[in-house]
mmCIF file of C-alpha atoms in Angstrom:
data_model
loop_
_atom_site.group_PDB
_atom_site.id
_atom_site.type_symbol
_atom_site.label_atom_id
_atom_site.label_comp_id
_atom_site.label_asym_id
_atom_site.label_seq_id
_atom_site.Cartn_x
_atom_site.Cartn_y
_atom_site.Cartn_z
ATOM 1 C CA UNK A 1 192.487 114.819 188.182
ATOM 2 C CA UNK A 2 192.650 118.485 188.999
ATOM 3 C CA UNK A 3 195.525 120.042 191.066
ATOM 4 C CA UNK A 4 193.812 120.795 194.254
ATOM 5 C CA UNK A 5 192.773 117.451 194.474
ATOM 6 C CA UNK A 6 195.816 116.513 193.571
ATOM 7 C CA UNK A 7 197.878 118.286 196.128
ATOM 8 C CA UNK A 8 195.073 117.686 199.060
ATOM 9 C CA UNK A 9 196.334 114.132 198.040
ATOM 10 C CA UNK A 10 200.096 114.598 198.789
ATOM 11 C CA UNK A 11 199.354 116.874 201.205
ATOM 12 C CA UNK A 12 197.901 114.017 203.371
ATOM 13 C CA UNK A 13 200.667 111.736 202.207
ATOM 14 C CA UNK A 14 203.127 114.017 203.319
ATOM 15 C CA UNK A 15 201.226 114.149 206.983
ATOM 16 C CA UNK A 16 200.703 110.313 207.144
ATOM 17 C CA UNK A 17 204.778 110.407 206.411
ATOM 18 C CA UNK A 18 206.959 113.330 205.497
ATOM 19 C CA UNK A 19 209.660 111.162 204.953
ATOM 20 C CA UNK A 20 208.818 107.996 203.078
ATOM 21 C CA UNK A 21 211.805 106.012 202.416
ATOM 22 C CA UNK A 22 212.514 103.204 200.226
ATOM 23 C CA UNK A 23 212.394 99.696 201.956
ATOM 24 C CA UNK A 24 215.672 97.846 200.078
ATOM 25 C CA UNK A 25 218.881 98.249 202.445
ATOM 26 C CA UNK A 26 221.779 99.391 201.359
ATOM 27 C CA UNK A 27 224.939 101.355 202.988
ATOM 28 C CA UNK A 28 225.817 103.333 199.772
ATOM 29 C CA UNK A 29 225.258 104.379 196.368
ATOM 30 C CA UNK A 30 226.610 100.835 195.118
ATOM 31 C CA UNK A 31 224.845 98.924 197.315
ATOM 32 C CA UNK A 32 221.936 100.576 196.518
ATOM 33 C CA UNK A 33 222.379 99.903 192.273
ATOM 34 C CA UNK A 34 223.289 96.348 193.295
ATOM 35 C CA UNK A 35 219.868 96.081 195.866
ATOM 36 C CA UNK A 36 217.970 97.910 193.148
ATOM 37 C CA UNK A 37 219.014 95.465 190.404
ATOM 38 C CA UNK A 38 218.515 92.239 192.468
ATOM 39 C CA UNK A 39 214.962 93.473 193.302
ATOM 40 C CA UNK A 40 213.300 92.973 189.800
ATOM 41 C CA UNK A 41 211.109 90.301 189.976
ATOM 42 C CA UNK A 42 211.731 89.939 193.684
ATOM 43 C CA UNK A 43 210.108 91.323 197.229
ATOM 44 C CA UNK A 44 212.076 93.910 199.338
ATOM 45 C CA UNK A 45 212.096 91.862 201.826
ATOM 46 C CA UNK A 46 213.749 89.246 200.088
ATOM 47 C CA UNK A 47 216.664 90.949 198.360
ATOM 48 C CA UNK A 48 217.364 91.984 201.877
ATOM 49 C CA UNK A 49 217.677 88.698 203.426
ATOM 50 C CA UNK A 50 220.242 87.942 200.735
ATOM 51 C CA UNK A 51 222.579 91.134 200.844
ATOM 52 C CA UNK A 52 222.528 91.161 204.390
ATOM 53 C CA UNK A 53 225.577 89.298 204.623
ATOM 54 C CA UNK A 54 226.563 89.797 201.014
ATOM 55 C CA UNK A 55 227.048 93.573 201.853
ATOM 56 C CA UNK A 56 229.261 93.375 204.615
ATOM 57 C CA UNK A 57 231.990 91.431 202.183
ATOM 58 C CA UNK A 58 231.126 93.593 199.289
ATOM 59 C CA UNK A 59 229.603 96.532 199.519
ATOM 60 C CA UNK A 60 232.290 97.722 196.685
ATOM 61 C CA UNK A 61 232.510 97.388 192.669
ATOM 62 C CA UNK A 62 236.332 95.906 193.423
ATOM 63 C CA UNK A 63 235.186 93.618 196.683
ATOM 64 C CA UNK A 64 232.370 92.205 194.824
ATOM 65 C CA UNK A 65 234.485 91.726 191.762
ATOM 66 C CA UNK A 66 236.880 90.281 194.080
ATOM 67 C CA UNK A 67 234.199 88.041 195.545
ATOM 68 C CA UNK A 68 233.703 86.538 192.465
ATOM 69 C CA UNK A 69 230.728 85.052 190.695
ATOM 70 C CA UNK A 70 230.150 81.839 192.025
ATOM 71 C CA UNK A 71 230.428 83.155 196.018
ATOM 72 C CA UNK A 72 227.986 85.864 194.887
ATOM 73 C CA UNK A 73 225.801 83.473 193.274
ATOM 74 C CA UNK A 74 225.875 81.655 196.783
ATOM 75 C CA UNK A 75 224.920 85.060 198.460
ATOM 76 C CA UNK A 76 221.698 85.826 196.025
ATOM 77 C CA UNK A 77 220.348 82.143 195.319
ATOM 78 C CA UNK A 78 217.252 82.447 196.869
ATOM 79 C CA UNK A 79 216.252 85.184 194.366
ATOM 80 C CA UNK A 80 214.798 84.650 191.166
ATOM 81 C CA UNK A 81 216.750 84.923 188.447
ATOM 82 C CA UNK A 82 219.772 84.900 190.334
ATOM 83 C CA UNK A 83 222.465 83.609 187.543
ATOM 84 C CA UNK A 84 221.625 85.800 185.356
ATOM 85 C CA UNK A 85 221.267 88.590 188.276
ATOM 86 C CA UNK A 86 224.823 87.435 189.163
ATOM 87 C CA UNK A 87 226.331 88.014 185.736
ATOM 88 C CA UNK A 88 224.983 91.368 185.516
ATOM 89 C CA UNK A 89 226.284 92.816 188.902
ATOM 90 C CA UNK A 90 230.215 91.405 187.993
ATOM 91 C CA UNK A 91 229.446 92.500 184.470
ATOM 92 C CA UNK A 92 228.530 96.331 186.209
ATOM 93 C CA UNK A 93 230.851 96.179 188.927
ATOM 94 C CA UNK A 94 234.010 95.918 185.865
ATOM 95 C CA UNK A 95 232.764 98.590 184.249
ATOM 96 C CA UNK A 96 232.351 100.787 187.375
ATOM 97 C CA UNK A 97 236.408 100.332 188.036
ATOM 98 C CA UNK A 98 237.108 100.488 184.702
ATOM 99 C CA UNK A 99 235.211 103.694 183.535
ATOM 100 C CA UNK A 100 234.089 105.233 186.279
ATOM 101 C CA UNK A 101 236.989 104.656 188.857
ATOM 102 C CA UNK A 102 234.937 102.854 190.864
ATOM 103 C CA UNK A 103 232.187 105.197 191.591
ATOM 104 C CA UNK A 104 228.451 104.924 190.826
ATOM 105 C CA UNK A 105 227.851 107.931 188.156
ATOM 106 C CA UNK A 106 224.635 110.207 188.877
ATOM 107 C CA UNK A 107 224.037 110.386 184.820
ATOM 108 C CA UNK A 108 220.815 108.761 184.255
ATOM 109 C CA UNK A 109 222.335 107.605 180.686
ATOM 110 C CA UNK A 110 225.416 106.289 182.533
ATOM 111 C CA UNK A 111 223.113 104.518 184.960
ATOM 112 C CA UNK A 112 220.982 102.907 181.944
ATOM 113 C CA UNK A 113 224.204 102.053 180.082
ATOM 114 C CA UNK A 114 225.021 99.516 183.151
ATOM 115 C CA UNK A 115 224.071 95.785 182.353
ATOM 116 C CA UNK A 116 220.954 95.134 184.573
ATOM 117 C CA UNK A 117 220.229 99.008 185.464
ATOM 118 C CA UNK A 118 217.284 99.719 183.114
ATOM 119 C CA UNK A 119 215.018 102.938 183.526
ATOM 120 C CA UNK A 120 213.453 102.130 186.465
ATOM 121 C CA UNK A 121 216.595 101.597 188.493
ATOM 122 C CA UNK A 122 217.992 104.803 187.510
ATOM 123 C CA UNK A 123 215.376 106.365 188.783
ATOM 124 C CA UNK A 124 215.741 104.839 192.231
ATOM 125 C CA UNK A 125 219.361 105.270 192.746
ATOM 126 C CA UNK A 126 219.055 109.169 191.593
ATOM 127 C CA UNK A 127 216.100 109.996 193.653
ATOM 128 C CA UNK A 128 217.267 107.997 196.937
ATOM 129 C CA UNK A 129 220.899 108.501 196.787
ATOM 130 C CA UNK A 130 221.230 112.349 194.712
ATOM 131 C CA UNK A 131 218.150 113.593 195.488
ATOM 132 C CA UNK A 132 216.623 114.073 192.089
ATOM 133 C CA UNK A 133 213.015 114.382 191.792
ATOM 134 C CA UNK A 134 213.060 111.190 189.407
ATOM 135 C CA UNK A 135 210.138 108.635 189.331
ATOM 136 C CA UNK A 136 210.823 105.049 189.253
ATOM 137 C CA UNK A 137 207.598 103.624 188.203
ATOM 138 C CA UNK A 138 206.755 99.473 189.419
ATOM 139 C CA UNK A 139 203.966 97.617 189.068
ATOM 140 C CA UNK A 140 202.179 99.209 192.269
ATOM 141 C CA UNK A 141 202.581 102.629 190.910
ATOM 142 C CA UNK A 142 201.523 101.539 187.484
ATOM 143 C CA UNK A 143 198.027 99.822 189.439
ATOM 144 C CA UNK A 144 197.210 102.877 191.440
ATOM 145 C CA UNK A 145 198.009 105.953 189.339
ATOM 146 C CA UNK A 146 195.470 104.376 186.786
ATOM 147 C CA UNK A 147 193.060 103.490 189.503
ATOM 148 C CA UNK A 148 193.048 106.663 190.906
ATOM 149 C CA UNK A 149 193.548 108.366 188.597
ATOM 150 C CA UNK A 150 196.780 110.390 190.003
ATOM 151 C CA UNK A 151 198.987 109.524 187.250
ATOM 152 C CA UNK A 152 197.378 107.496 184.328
ATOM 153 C CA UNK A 153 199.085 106.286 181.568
ATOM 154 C CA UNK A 154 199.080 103.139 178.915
ATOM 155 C CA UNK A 155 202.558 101.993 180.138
ATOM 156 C CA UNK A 156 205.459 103.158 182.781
ATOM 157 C CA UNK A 157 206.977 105.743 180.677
ATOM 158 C CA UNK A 158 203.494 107.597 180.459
ATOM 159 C CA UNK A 159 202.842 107.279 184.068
ATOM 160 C CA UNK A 160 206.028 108.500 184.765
ATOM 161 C CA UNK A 161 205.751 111.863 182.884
ATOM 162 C CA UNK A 162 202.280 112.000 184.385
ATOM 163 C CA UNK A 163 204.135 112.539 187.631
ATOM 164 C CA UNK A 164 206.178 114.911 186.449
ATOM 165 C CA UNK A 165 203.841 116.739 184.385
ATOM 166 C CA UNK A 166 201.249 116.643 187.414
ATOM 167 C CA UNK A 167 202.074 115.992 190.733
ATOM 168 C CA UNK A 168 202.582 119.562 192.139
ATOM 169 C CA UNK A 169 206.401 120.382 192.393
ATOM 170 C CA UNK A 170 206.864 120.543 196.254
ATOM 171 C CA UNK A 171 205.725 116.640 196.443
ATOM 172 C CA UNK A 172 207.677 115.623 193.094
ATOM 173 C CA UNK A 173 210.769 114.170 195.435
ATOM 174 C CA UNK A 174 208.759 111.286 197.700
ATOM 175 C CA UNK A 175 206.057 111.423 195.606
ATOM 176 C CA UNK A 176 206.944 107.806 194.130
ATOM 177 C CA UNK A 177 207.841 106.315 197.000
ATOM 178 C CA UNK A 178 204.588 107.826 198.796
ATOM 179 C CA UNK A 179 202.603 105.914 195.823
ATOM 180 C CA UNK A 180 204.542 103.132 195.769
ATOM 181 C CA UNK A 181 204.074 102.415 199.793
ATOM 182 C CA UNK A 182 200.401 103.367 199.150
ATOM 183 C CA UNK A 183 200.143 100.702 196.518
ATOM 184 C CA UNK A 184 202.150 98.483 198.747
ATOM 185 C CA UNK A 185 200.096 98.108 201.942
ATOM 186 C CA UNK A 186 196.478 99.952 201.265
ATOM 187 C CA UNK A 187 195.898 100.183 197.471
ATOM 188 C CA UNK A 188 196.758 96.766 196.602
ATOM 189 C CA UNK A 189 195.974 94.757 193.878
ATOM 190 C CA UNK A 190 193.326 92.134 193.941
ATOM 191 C CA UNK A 191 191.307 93.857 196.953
ATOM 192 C CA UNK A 192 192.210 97.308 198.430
ATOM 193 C CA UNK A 193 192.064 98.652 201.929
ATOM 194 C CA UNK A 194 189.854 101.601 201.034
ATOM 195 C CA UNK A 195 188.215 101.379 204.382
ATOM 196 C CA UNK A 196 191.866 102.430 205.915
ATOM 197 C CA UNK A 197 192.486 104.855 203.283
ATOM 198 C CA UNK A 198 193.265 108.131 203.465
ATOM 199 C CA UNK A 199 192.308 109.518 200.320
ATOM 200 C CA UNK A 200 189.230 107.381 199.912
ATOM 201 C CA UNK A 201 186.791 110.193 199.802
ATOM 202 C CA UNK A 202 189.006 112.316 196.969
ATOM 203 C CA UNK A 203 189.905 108.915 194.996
ATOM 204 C CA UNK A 204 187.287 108.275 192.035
ATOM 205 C CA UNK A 205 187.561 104.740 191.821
ATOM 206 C CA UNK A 206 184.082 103.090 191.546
ATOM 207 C CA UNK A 207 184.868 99.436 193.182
ATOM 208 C CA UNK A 208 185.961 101.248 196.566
ATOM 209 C CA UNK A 209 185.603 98.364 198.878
ATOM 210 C CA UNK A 210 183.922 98.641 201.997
#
């Protein structure tokens, strides 16, 4: 896809919304790793159900380690993978006092080092709580950058530096949380909104439906 279409693209993204915002509550940059890492696998909606109380007891690395385990696990149990979800956030939360007195780092590596903080995580928590023009690539991004053809790649990591490498520079900080909404609610997987969608007439894909 060429630039001008590309940035006639975010251009009406950024009118539709000029401030997208990510959908997983959280009250601070913690909260937001912890949310983040709870969500894989899981729906926005319901990660938030479960840290809506969980949050105001521990919405620290030291409260939640104070929490302990099991009281957590009661918190998080209606998300998948929840044990094992569990065990990482105690396992992160120790290392947080430990090595990083407490505070959420804004290294990517640091991030990644963190049990249950892979890639895509980073991303999130530098973008939405540092600002960083980083791209966490899901599933819906993965779908629609292929389908449209807006950031195509043969796995995350090459849709991700197709962002970077593409997406014009003034749209490179919401620009995955503009795809990732668009994915979300009109480009979705099994049968698209295209009739509602506001790129339809720059988008090349050839099953629009009607």
């Amino acid at each position: 896809m060429d630039y001008n279409t590309l940035t006639q693209i975010f251009e009406r993204f950024q009118a539709h919304e000029a401030e997208p915002k990510g959908e997983l509550n959280h009250t601070n940059a913690y909260t937001l790793v912890v949310a983040v890492a709870l969500s894989a696998q899981s729906t926005d909606v319901g990660v938030n159900r479960a840290t809506h109380e969980l949050f105001k007891v521990a919405d620290t690395p030291q409260k939640m380690l104070d929490l302990g385990e099991e009281a957590l696990i009661e918190h998080i149990k209606t998300i998948g993978l929840y044990r094992n979800k569990a065990k990482n956030v105690m396992k992160l939360s120790r290392i947080l006092v430990d090595d990083y007195g407490g505070e959420v780092p804004c290294s990517r590596a640091a991030l990644v080092s963190l049990p249950g903080v892979g890639r895509k995580t980073a991303n999130v928590v530098l973008n939405m709580w540092w600002g960083h023009p980083s791209q966490a690539v899901d599933t819906h991004i993965f779908r629609i950058g292929n389908r449209t053809g807006i950031c195509p790649g043969k796995d995350v990591d090459a849709v991700e530096r197709a962002i970077e490498d593409h997406v014009p520079v003034p749209f490179q900080h919401h620009a995955h949380h503009w795809l990732i909404l668009h994915g979300r609610y009109i480009c979705k997987a099994r049968k698209p909104m295209c009739q509602t969608c506001i790129i339809r007439d720059l988008c090349p894909y050839e099953d629009k439906t009607q």
